Coordinates of C-alpha atoms in Angstrom, one line a residue:
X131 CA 9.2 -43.8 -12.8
X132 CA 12.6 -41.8 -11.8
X133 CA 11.4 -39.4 -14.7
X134 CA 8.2 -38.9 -13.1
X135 CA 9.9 -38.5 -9.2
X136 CA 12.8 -35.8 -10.0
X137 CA 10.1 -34.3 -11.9
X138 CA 7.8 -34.0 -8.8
X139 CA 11.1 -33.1 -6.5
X140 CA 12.1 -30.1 -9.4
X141 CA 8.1 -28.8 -9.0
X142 CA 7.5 -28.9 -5.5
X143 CA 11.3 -27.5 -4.7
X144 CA 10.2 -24.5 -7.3
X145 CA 7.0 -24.5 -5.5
X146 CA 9.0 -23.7 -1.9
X147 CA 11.4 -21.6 -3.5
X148 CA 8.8 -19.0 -4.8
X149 CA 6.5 -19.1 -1.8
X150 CA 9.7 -18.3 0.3
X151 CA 10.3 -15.8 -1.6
X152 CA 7.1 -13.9 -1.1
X153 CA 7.8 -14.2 2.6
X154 CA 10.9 -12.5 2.2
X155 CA 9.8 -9.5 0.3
X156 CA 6.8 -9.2 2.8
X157 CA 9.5 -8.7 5.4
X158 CA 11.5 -6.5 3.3
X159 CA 8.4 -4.3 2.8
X160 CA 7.3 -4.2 6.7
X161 CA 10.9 -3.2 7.4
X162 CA 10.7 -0.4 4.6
X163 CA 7.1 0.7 6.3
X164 CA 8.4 0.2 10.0
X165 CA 11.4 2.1 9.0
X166 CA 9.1 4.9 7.5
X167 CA 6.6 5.4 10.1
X168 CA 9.8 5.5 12.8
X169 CA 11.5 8.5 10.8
X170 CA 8.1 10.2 10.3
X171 CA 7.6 9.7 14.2
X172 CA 4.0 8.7 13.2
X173 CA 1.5 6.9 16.0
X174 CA 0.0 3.7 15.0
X175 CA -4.1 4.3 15.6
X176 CA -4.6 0.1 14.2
X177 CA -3.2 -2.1 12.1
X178 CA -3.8 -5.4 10.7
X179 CA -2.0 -8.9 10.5
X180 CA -1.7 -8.6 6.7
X181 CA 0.2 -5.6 7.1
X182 CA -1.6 -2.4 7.0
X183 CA -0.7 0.4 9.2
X184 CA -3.6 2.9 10.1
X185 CA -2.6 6.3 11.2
X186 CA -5.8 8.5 12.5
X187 CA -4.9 12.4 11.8
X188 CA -8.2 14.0 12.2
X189 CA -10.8 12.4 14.4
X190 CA -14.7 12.8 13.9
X191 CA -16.7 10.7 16.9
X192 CA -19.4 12.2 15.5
X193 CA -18.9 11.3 11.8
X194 CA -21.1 8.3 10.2
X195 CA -19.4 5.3 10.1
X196 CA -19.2 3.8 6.9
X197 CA -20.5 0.2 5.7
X198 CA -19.9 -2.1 3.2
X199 CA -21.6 -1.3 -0.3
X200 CA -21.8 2.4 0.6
X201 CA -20.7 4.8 -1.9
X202 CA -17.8 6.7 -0.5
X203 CA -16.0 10.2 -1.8
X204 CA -12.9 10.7 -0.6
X205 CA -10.2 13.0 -1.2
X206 CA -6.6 11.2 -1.2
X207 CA -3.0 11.6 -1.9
X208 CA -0.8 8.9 -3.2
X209 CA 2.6 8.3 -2.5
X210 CA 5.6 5.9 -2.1
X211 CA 7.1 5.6 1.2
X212 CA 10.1 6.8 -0.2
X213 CA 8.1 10.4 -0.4
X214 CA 7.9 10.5 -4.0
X215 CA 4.2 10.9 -5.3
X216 CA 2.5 8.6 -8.0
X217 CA 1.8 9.2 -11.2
X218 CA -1.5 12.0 -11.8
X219 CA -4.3 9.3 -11.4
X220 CA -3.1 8.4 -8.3
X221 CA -1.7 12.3 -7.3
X222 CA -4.6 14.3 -5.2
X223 CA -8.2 14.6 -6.3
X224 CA -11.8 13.4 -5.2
X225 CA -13.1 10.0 -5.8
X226 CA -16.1 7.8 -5.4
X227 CA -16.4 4.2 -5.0
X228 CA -18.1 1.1 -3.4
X229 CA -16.8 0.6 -0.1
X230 CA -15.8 -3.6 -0.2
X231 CA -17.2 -3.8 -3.6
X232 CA -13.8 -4.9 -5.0
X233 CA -13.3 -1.3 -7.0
X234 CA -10.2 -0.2 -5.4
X235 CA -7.0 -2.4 -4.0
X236 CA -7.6 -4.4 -1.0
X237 CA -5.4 -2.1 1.3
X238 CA -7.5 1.5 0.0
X239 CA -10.8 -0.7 0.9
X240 CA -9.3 -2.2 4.5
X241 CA -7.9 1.8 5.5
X242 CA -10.9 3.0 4.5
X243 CA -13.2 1.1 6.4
X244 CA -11.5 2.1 9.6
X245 CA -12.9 5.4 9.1
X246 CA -16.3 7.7 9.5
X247 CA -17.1 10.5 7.6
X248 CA -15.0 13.8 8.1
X249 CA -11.8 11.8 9.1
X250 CA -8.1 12.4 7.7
X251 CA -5.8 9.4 8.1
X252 CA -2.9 8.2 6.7
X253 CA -3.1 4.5 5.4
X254 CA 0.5 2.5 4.3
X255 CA 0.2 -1.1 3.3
X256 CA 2.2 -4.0 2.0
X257 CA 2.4 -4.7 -2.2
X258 CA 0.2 -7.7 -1.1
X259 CA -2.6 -5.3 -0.8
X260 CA -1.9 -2.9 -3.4
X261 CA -0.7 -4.1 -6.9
X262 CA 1.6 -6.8 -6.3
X263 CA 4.3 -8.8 -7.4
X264 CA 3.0 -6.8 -11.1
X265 CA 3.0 -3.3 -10.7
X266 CA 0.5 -0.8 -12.1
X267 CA 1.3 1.7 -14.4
X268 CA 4.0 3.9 -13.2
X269 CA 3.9 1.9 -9.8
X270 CA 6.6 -0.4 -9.5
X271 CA 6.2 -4.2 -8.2
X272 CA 6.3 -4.8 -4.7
X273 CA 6.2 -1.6 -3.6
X274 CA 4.5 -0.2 -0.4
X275 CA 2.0 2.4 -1.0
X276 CA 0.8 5.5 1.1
X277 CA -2.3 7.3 1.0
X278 CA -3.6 10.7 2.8
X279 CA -7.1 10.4 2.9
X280 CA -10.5 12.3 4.2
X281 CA -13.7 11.0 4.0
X282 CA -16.2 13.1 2.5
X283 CA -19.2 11.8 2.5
X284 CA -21.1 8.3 2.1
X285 CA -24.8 7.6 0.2

């Protein structure tokens, strides 16, 4: 029975101990995106509670605005905050995809959808909404990311 309760008491206290660490490196990674956005004397347009920070650059009032399911093209750049650019799939170029239809990271979906066709913005969110605690590729673990995006078109 003592086995079985400082076995419980080692679980749950590992339990805590990651989950606060996640906490911390969410703050650590708003800081780094605060601290960005303050030195690039960027305007806020919207942003959400999970972290992202959406920066309108061209406006379109006119534009379509874009639904869920809808294929979108875009043209985007990839960065880290820290200015450097990703690796070539993520560099500059045109792509398509499925608006909300799980294709792309949670954060490229969320910016996007903020947007109508014909508009530039700049979209920076948390490693909770981009690859994690894992990486991609040549992306690092809990890392922000950055993108520079214009809508298109939509079908």
């Amino acid at each position: 029975m003592n086995k079985f309760i400082a076995l419980s008491l080692l679980v749950f206290s590992l339990i805590t101990t990651s989950c606060g660490g996640e906490k911390e490196q969410l703050g650590t990674e708003e800081s780094q995106i605060e601290n960005y956005i303050k030195a690039k004397h960027l305007t806020i347009s919207d942003s959400t509670e999970d972290g992202l920070k959406f920066i309108l650059t061209k406006a379109n009032p006119l534009g379509t605005v874009l639904q869920s399911g809808q294929t979108v093209s875009v043209n985007y750049t990839g960065k880290f905050i820290a200015g450097k650019k990703m690796d070539k799939e993520f560099d500059s170029g045109s792509f398509s995809f499925s608006l909300n239809g799980g294709e792309v990271v949670k954060g490229f979906d969320k910016g996007i959808s903020k947007m109508k066709v014909g508009e530039k913005a700049v979209i920076i969110f948390p490693s909770a909404m981009g690859y994690g605690s894992s990486g991609a590729g040549s992306i690092p673990e809990d890392t922000p990311l950055l993108f520079e995006i214009e809508v298109v078109s939509v079908k």
